[in-house]
PDB file of C-alpha atoms in Angstrom:
ATOM      1  CA  UNK A   1     -25.280-119.031  37.367  1.00  0.00           C
ATOM      2  CA  UNK A   2     -25.352-118.104  41.018  1.00  0.00           C
ATOM      3  CA  UNK A   3     -28.274-119.230  43.183  1.00  0.00           C
ATOM      4  CA  UNK A   4     -29.679-118.461  46.588  1.00  0.00           C
ATOM      5  CA  UNK A   5     -31.697-121.252  48.215  1.00  0.00           C
ATOM      6  CA  UNK A   6     -34.631-120.695  50.572  1.00  0.00           C
ATOM      7  CA  UNK A   7     -37.231-123.093  52.014  1.00  0.00           C
ATOM      8  CA  UNK A   8     -40.536-122.773  50.140  1.00  0.00           C
ATOM      9  CA  UNK A   9     -42.599-122.339  53.267  1.00  0.00           C
ATOM     10  CA  UNK A  10     -42.408-121.703  56.991  1.00  0.00           C
ATOM     11  CA  UNK A  11     -45.344-121.862  59.362  1.00  0.00           C
ATOM     12  CA  UNK A  12     -45.584-120.597  62.956  1.00  0.00           C
ATOM     13  CA  UNK A  13     -48.274-119.699  65.469  1.00  0.00           C
ATOM     14  CA  UNK A  14     -48.745-116.059  66.467  1.00  0.00           C
ATOM     15  CA  UNK A  15     -46.140-115.022  69.022  1.00  0.00           C
ATOM     16  CA  UNK A  16     -43.678-117.697  68.012  1.00  0.00           C
ATOM     17  CA  UNK A  17     -40.321-117.070  66.395  1.00  0.00           C
ATOM     18  CA  UNK A  18     -40.066-117.586  62.657  1.00  0.00           C
ATOM     19  CA  UNK A  19     -36.709-118.223  61.032  1.00  0.00           C
ATOM     20  CA  UNK A  20     -36.163-118.152  57.292  1.00  0.00           C
ATOM     21  CA  UNK A  21     -32.829-119.245  55.891  1.00  0.00           C
ATOM     22  CA  UNK A  22     -31.004-118.393  52.694  1.00  0.00           C
ATOM     23  CA  UNK A  23     -27.925-120.228  51.509  1.00  0.00           C
ATOM     24  CA  UNK A  24     -25.440-119.160  48.858  1.00  0.00           C
ATOM     25  CA  UNK A  25     -21.775-119.719  48.164  1.00  0.00           C
ATOM     26  CA  UNK A  26     -20.935-116.011  47.995  1.00  0.00           C
ATOM     27  CA  UNK A  27     -22.669-115.035  51.239  1.00  0.00           C
ATOM     28  CA  UNK A  28     -19.413-115.138  53.243  1.00  0.00           C
ATOM     29  CA  UNK A  29     -18.263-112.225  51.062  1.00  0.00           C
ATOM     30  CA  UNK A  30     -21.517-110.509  50.096  1.00  0.00           C
ATOM     31  CA  UNK A  31     -24.250-108.979  52.194  1.00  0.00           C
ATOM     32  CA  UNK A  32     -27.713-110.476  52.308  1.00  0.00           C
ATOM     33  CA  UNK A  33     -30.880-108.434  52.001  1.00  0.00           C
ATOM     34  CA  UNK A  34     -34.426-109.474  52.890  1.00  0.00           C
ATOM     35  CA  UNK A  35     -37.628-108.314  51.225  1.00  0.00           C
ATOM     36  CA  UNK A  36     -41.204-108.766  52.331  1.00  0.00           C
ATOM     37  CA  UNK A  37     -43.878-108.921  49.663  1.00  0.00           C
ATOM     38  CA  UNK A  38     -47.570-109.000  50.376  1.00  0.00           C
ATOM     39  CA  UNK A  39     -50.079-109.998  47.746  1.00  0.00           C
ATOM     40  CA  UNK A  40     -50.370-107.487  44.928  1.00  0.00           C
ATOM     41  CA  UNK A  41     -47.765-105.139  46.376  1.00  0.00           C
ATOM     42  CA  UNK A  42     -44.213-104.189  45.545  1.00  0.00           C
ATOM     43  CA  UNK A  43     -41.491-105.687  47.754  1.00  0.00           C
ATOM     44  CA  UNK A  44     -40.324-103.828  50.849  1.00  0.00           C
ATOM     45  CA  UNK A  45     -36.864-104.214  52.388  1.00  0.00           C
ATOM     46  CA  UNK A  46     -36.986-105.416  55.999  1.00  0.00           C
ATOM     47  CA  UNK A  47     -33.274-106.158  56.509  1.00  0.00           C
ATOM     48  CA  UNK A  48     -30.244-104.812  54.642  1.00  0.00           C
ATOM     49  CA  UNK A  49     -26.494-105.399  54.880  1.00  0.00           C
ATOM     50  CA  UNK A  50     -27.109-108.718  56.699  1.00  0.00           C
ATOM     51  CA  UNK A  51     -28.521-107.288  59.894  1.00  0.00           C
ATOM     52  CA  UNK A  52     -29.555-103.635  59.597  1.00  0.00           C
ATOM     53  CA  UNK A  53     -33.191-102.701  59.960  1.00  0.00           C
ATOM     54  CA  UNK A  54     -34.632 -99.774  57.985  1.00  0.00           C
ATOM     55  CA  UNK A  55     -36.564 -97.148  59.843  1.00  0.00           C
ATOM     56  CA  UNK A  56     -40.204 -98.087  60.187  1.00  0.00           C
ATOM     57  CA  UNK A  57     -39.561-101.832  60.273  1.00  0.00           C
ATOM     58  CA  UNK A  58     -40.620-103.366  63.616  1.00  0.00           C
ATOM     59  CA  UNK A  59     -37.894-104.474  65.997  1.00  0.00           C
ATOM     60  CA  UNK A  60     -39.142-108.057  65.842  1.00  0.00           C
ATOM     61  CA  UNK A  61     -37.409-108.330  62.458  1.00  0.00           C
ATOM     62  CA  UNK A  62     -33.709-109.165  62.659  1.00  0.00           C
ATOM     63  CA  UNK A  63     -31.074-110.634  60.382  1.00  0.00           C
ATOM     64  CA  UNK A  64     -27.836-112.509  60.726  1.00  0.00           C
ATOM     65  CA  UNK A  65     -25.316-114.204  58.489  1.00  0.00           C
ATOM     66  CA  UNK A  66     -22.722-116.872  59.128  1.00  0.00           C
ATOM     67  CA  UNK A  67     -20.704-118.628  56.486  1.00  0.00           C
ATOM     68  CA  UNK A  68     -22.848-119.517  53.503  1.00  0.00           C
ATOM     69  CA  UNK A  69     -26.160-118.965  55.294  1.00  0.00           C
ATOM     70  CA  UNK A  70     -28.135-115.847  56.087  1.00  0.00           C
ATOM     71  CA  UNK A  71     -31.142-115.928  58.392  1.00  0.00           C
ATOM     72  CA  UNK A  72     -34.156-113.682  58.792  1.00  0.00           C
ATOM     73  CA  UNK A  73     -35.707-113.962  62.246  1.00  0.00           C
ATOM     74  CA  UNK A  74     -39.120-112.662  63.209  1.00  0.00           C
ATOM     75  CA  UNK A  75     -39.398-112.770  66.981  1.00  0.00           C
ATOM     76  CA  UNK A  76     -42.998-112.929  68.091  1.00  0.00           C
ATOM     77  CA  UNK A  77     -44.474-113.209  64.619  1.00  0.00           C
ATOM     78  CA  UNK A  78     -47.783-111.443  64.054  1.00  0.00           C
ATOM     79  CA  UNK A  79     -50.608-112.323  61.706  1.00  0.00           C
ATOM     80  CA  UNK A  80     -49.753-109.229  59.681  1.00  0.00           C
ATOM     81  CA  UNK A  81     -46.298-110.672  59.001  1.00  0.00           C
ATOM     82  CA  UNK A  82     -47.830-113.293  56.711  1.00  0.00           C
ATOM     83  CA  UNK A  83     -46.162-112.657  53.365  1.00  0.00           C
ATOM     84  CA  UNK A  84     -43.580-113.935  50.927  1.00  0.00           C
ATOM     85  CA  UNK A  85     -39.993-113.255  51.944  1.00  0.00           C
ATOM     86  CA  UNK A  86     -37.085-113.103  49.528  1.00  0.00           C
ATOM     87  CA  UNK A  87     -33.379-112.959  50.175  1.00  0.00           C
ATOM     88  CA  UNK A  88     -31.253-110.990  47.715  1.00  0.00           C
ATOM     89  CA  UNK A  89     -27.550-110.663  47.173  1.00  0.00           C
ATOM     90  CA  UNK A  90     -24.789-110.345  44.602  1.00  0.00           C
ATOM     91  CA  UNK A  91     -22.620-112.975  42.996  1.00  0.00           C
ATOM     92  CA  UNK A  92     -18.881-113.148  43.654  1.00  0.00           C
ATOM     93  CA  UNK A  93     -18.102-110.640  40.902  1.00  0.00           C
ATOM     94  CA  UNK A  94     -20.481-108.155  42.469  1.00  0.00           C
ATOM     95  CA  UNK A  95     -21.908-107.347  39.072  1.00  0.00           C
ATOM     96  CA  UNK A  96     -24.944-109.624  38.990  1.00  0.00           C
ATOM     97  CA  UNK A  97     -27.716-109.809  41.527  1.00  0.00           C
ATOM     98  CA  UNK A  98     -29.953-112.695  42.459  1.00  0.00           C
ATOM     99  CA  UNK A  99     -33.078-113.342  44.506  1.00  0.00           C
ATOM    100  CA  UNK A 100     -33.766-116.505  46.399  1.00  0.00           C
ATOM    101  CA  UNK A 101     -36.816-118.503  45.375  1.00  0.00           C
ATOM    102  CA  UNK A 102     -38.909-117.009  48.155  1.00  0.00           C
ATOM    103  CA  UNK A 103     -40.440-118.347  51.363  1.00  0.00           C
ATOM    104  CA  UNK A 104     -44.124-118.160  52.133  1.00  0.00           C
ATOM    105  CA  UNK A 105     -44.573-117.368  55.818  1.00  0.00           C
ATOM    106  CA  UNK A 106     -47.842-118.492  57.361  1.00  0.00           C
ATOM    107  CA  UNK A 107     -48.789-117.223  60.819  1.00  0.00           C
ATOM    108  CA  UNK A 108     -51.848-118.979  62.231  1.00  0.00           C
TER     109      UNK A 108
ATOM    110  CA  UNK B   1     -40.570 -87.963  48.123  1.00  0.00           C
ATOM    111  CA  UNK B   2     -38.984 -90.633  45.980  1.00  0.00           C
ATOM    112  CA  UNK B   3     -41.253 -91.907  43.228  1.00  0.00           C
ATOM    113  CA  UNK B   4     -40.711 -94.477  40.520  1.00  0.00           C
ATOM    114  CA  UNK B   5     -43.465 -94.912  37.954  1.00  0.00           C
ATOM    115  CA  UNK B   6     -43.257 -97.626  35.315  1.00  0.00           C
ATOM    116  CA  UNK B   7     -45.117 -97.553  32.026  1.00  0.00           C
ATOM    117  CA  UNK B   8     -45.125 -99.261  28.661  1.00  0.00           C
ATOM    118  CA  UNK B   9     -46.454-102.673  29.580  1.00  0.00           C
ATOM    119  CA  UNK B  10     -49.133-104.457  27.612  1.00  0.00           C
ATOM    120  CA  UNK B  11     -49.914-107.478  25.493  1.00  0.00           C
ATOM    121  CA  UNK B  12     -47.403-108.326  22.767  1.00  0.00           C
ATOM    122  CA  UNK B  13     -46.978-111.261  20.414  1.00  0.00           C
ATOM    123  CA  UNK B  14     -44.002-113.625  20.735  1.00  0.00           C
ATOM    124  CA  UNK B  15     -41.001-112.376  18.812  1.00  0.00           C
ATOM    125  CA  UNK B  16     -42.073-108.743  18.973  1.00  0.00           C
ATOM    126  CA  UNK B  17     -40.547-105.863  20.925  1.00  0.00           C
ATOM    127  CA  UNK B  18     -41.625-103.595  23.755  1.00  0.00           C
ATOM    128  CA  UNK B  19     -39.968-100.728  25.601  1.00  0.00           C
ATOM    129  CA  UNK B  20     -40.632-100.074  29.256  1.00  0.00           C
ATOM    130  CA  UNK B  21     -40.020 -96.729  30.932  1.00  0.00           C
ATOM    131  CA  UNK B  22     -39.548 -95.773  34.552  1.00  0.00           C
ATOM    132  CA  UNK B  23     -39.988 -92.104  35.438  1.00  0.00           C
ATOM    133  CA  UNK B  24     -38.051 -91.111  38.533  1.00  0.00           C
ATOM    134  CA  UNK B  25     -38.627 -88.134  40.802  1.00  0.00           C
ATOM    135  CA  UNK B  26     -37.801 -86.906  44.281  1.00  0.00           C
ATOM    136  CA  UNK B  27     -34.080 -87.685  44.159  1.00  0.00           C
ATOM    137  CA  UNK B  28     -30.986 -86.967  42.085  1.00  0.00           C
ATOM    138  CA  UNK B  29     -31.516 -89.706  39.512  1.00  0.00           C
ATOM    139  CA  UNK B  30     -28.079 -89.328  37.908  1.00  0.00           C
ATOM    140  CA  UNK B  31     -26.305 -90.435  41.096  1.00  0.00           C
ATOM    141  CA  UNK B  32     -28.008 -93.806  41.583  1.00  0.00           C
ATOM    142  CA  UNK B  33     -27.686 -97.224  40.024  1.00  0.00           C
ATOM    143  CA  UNK B  34     -31.013 -98.562  38.788  1.00  0.00           C
ATOM    144  CA  UNK B  35     -32.425-102.041  38.310  1.00  0.00           C
ATOM    145  CA  UNK B  36     -35.222-103.895  36.596  1.00  0.00           C
ATOM    146  CA  UNK B  37     -36.767-106.809  38.494  1.00  0.00           C
ATOM    147  CA  UNK B  38     -39.601-108.995  37.223  1.00  0.00           C
ATOM    148  CA  UNK B  39     -42.136-111.384  38.673  1.00  0.00           C
ATOM    149  CA  UNK B  40     -43.979-113.926  36.565  1.00  0.00           C
ATOM    150  CA  UNK B  41     -47.583-114.623  37.614  1.00  0.00           C
ATOM    151  CA  UNK B  42     -47.595-116.647  40.823  1.00  0.00           C
ATOM    152  CA  UNK B  43     -43.797-116.881  40.834  1.00  0.00           C
ATOM    153  CA  UNK B  44     -40.902-115.306  42.699  1.00  0.00           C
ATOM    154  CA  UNK B  45     -38.849-112.220  42.076  1.00  0.00           C
ATOM    155  CA  UNK B  46     -36.184-112.359  39.380  1.00  0.00           C
ATOM    156  CA  UNK B  47     -33.458-109.765  38.988  1.00  0.00           C
ATOM    157  CA  UNK B  48     -33.240-108.721  35.329  1.00  0.00           C
ATOM    158  CA  UNK B  49     -30.725-105.927  34.811  1.00  0.00           C
ATOM    159  CA  UNK B  50     -28.581-103.227  36.408  1.00  0.00           C
ATOM    160  CA  UNK B  51     -27.242 -99.969  35.009  1.00  0.00           C
ATOM    161  CA  UNK B  52     -24.711 -97.831  36.806  1.00  0.00           C
ATOM    162  CA  UNK B  53     -25.507 -94.246  37.733  1.00  0.00           C
ATOM    163  CA  UNK B  54     -23.770 -92.886  34.640  1.00  0.00           C
ATOM    164  CA  UNK B  55     -24.780 -95.646  32.242  1.00  0.00           C
ATOM    165  CA  UNK B  56     -21.178 -96.796  31.874  1.00  0.00           C
ATOM    166  CA  UNK B  57     -21.832-100.389  32.918  1.00  0.00           C
ATOM    167  CA  UNK B  58     -24.786-102.695  32.396  1.00  0.00           C
ATOM    168  CA  UNK B  59     -25.395-106.235  33.606  1.00  0.00           C
ATOM    169  CA  UNK B  60     -28.080-108.766  32.790  1.00  0.00           C
ATOM    170  CA  UNK B  61     -29.462-112.086  33.937  1.00  0.00           C
ATOM    171  CA  UNK B  62     -28.439-114.791  31.486  1.00  0.00           C
ATOM    172  CA  UNK B  63     -31.997-115.438  30.276  1.00  0.00           C
ATOM    173  CA  UNK B  64     -32.345-111.947  28.752  1.00  0.00           C
ATOM    174  CA  UNK B  65     -28.785-111.280  27.628  1.00  0.00           C
ATOM    175  CA  UNK B  66     -28.700-110.321  23.954  1.00  0.00           C
ATOM    176  CA  UNK B  67     -32.462-109.649  23.883  1.00  0.00           C
ATOM    177  CA  UNK B  68     -32.997-106.923  26.497  1.00  0.00           C
ATOM    178  CA  UNK B  69     -31.166-103.604  26.809  1.00  0.00           C
ATOM    179  CA  UNK B  70     -31.228-101.396  29.873  1.00  0.00           C
ATOM    180  CA  UNK B  71     -30.553 -97.693  29.375  1.00  0.00           C
ATOM    181  CA  UNK B  72     -31.155 -94.363  31.032  1.00  0.00           C
ATOM    182  CA  UNK B  73     -31.622 -90.703  30.218  1.00  0.00           C
ATOM    183  CA  UNK B  74     -30.252 -88.736  33.125  1.00  0.00           C
ATOM    184  CA  UNK B  75     -31.376 -85.443  31.649  1.00  0.00           C
ATOM    185  CA  UNK B  76     -34.985 -86.650  31.753  1.00  0.00           C
ATOM    186  CA  UNK B  77     -34.766 -88.805  34.892  1.00  0.00           C
ATOM    187  CA  UNK B  78     -35.951 -91.887  33.047  1.00  0.00           C
ATOM    188  CA  UNK B  79     -34.888 -95.517  33.026  1.00  0.00           C
ATOM    189  CA  UNK B  80     -35.681 -97.818  30.104  1.00  0.00           C
ATOM    190  CA  UNK B  81     -35.822-101.493  29.285  1.00  0.00           C
ATOM    191  CA  UNK B  82     -35.882-102.349  25.589  1.00  0.00           C
ATOM    192  CA  UNK B  83     -37.183-105.887  25.219  1.00  0.00           C
ATOM    193  CA  UNK B  84     -36.716-107.642  21.880  1.00  0.00           C
ATOM    194  CA  UNK B  85     -37.508-111.164  20.679  1.00  0.00           C
ATOM    195  CA  UNK B  86     -40.036-111.560  23.468  1.00  0.00           C
ATOM    196  CA  UNK B  87     -40.995-115.033  24.640  1.00  0.00           C
ATOM    197  CA  UNK B  88     -43.926-116.369  26.599  1.00  0.00           C
ATOM    198  CA  UNK B  89     -41.639-116.827  29.591  1.00  0.00           C
ATOM    199  CA  UNK B  90     -40.994-113.072  29.670  1.00  0.00           C
ATOM    200  CA  UNK B  91     -44.584-112.563  30.819  1.00  0.00           C
ATOM    201  CA  UNK B  92     -44.301-110.826  34.183  1.00  0.00           C
ATOM    202  CA  UNK B  93     -44.795-107.689  36.199  1.00  0.00           C
ATOM    203  CA  UNK B  94     -41.690-105.566  35.656  1.00  0.00           C
ATOM    204  CA  UNK B  95     -40.511-103.342  38.491  1.00  0.00           C
ATOM    205  CA  UNK B  96     -37.871-100.654  38.400  1.00  0.00           C
ATOM    206  CA  UNK B  97     -35.926-100.145  41.606  1.00  0.00           C
ATOM    207  CA  UNK B  98     -33.279 -97.789  42.942  1.00  0.00           C
ATOM    208  CA  UNK B  99     -30.065 -99.075  44.484  1.00  0.00           C
ATOM    209  CA  UNK B 100     -29.254 -96.990  47.493  1.00  0.00           C
ATOM    210  CA  UNK B 101     -25.526 -96.844  46.959  1.00  0.00           C
ATOM    211  CA  UNK B 102     -23.520 -95.662  49.965  1.00  0.00           C
ATOM    212  CA  UNK B 103     -21.663 -98.987  49.939  1.00  0.00           C
ATOM    213  CA  UNK B 104     -24.954-100.912  50.153  1.00  0.00           C
ATOM    214  CA  UNK B 105     -26.672-102.879  47.404  1.00  0.00           C
ATOM    215  CA  UNK B 106     -30.114-102.501  48.913  1.00  0.00           C
ATOM    216  CA  UNK B 107     -32.966-101.731  46.530  1.00  0.00           C
ATOM    217  CA  UNK B 108     -34.580 -99.118  48.697  1.00  0.00           C
ATOM    218  CA  UNK B 109     -37.358 -97.796  46.460  1.00  0.00           C
ATOM    219  CA  UNK B 110     -39.530 -99.670  43.988  1.00  0.00           C
ATOM    220  CA  UNK B 111     -42.188 -98.715  41.508  1.00  0.00           C
ATOM    221  CA  UNK B 112     -45.578-100.389  41.472  1.00  0.00           C
ATOM    222  CA  UNK B 113     -44.742-102.385  38.369  1.00  0.00           C
ATOM    223  CA  UNK B 114     -46.057-102.720  34.832  1.00  0.00           C
ATOM    224  CA  UNK B 115     -47.457-105.966  33.429  1.00  0.00           C
ATOM    225  CA  UNK B 116     -46.045-107.435  30.236  1.00  0.00           C
ATOM    226  CA  UNK B 117     -47.979-110.289  28.663  1.00  0.00           C
ATOM    227  CA  UNK B 118     -46.407-112.162  25.763  1.00  0.00           C
ATOM    228  CA  UNK B 119     -49.084-114.102  23.968  1.00  0.00           C
ATOM    229  CA  UNK B 120     -50.324-114.791  20.483  1.00  0.00           C
TER     230      UNK B 120
END
């Protein structure tokens, strides 16, 4: 079955740039999506269609994709950005979806 | 405003069945694909199942295929997940989510989840 691979953890100091990667064989053909999940809450989309930002999401969140890797970038990370981040996409058939294993972002 | 409210979770013995519901409001339910996503305690998100807007196609993660059935009632704006032959590893918070469509696969609205515990 199809898999998306993320690093388990990323740590930055406040104001630094955090980058979270997601690799998958179908990413050259399928969009990547990024979700933020804080403890006890439902996930919230922060990036969709590789690089689009929903309304209400701060401009410091951006996304990109090249080849088999998608990247979520948080420029000038804030303490309130501490959360688990998940990438999400579809397999080559487009019929099945998959989440990456998640990355715990620590900002301190 | 868009609302998704799950119900039906609880404690169930291994091998038994449970049906989850997701009541949708604030949008035209019959025009959107819908998903179930689960999260085991302390673990990551796992996509479980997808049903097209009209119920004509359904897709499942391998681990639930043949045991779980996703369905919908467009006249009552409700999504379901029938879970049979439950296992301990099915213990999780189950979320329903709307796929935005419009050529995007983004899950733009989520419910708050319902907890299913499979234990003897």
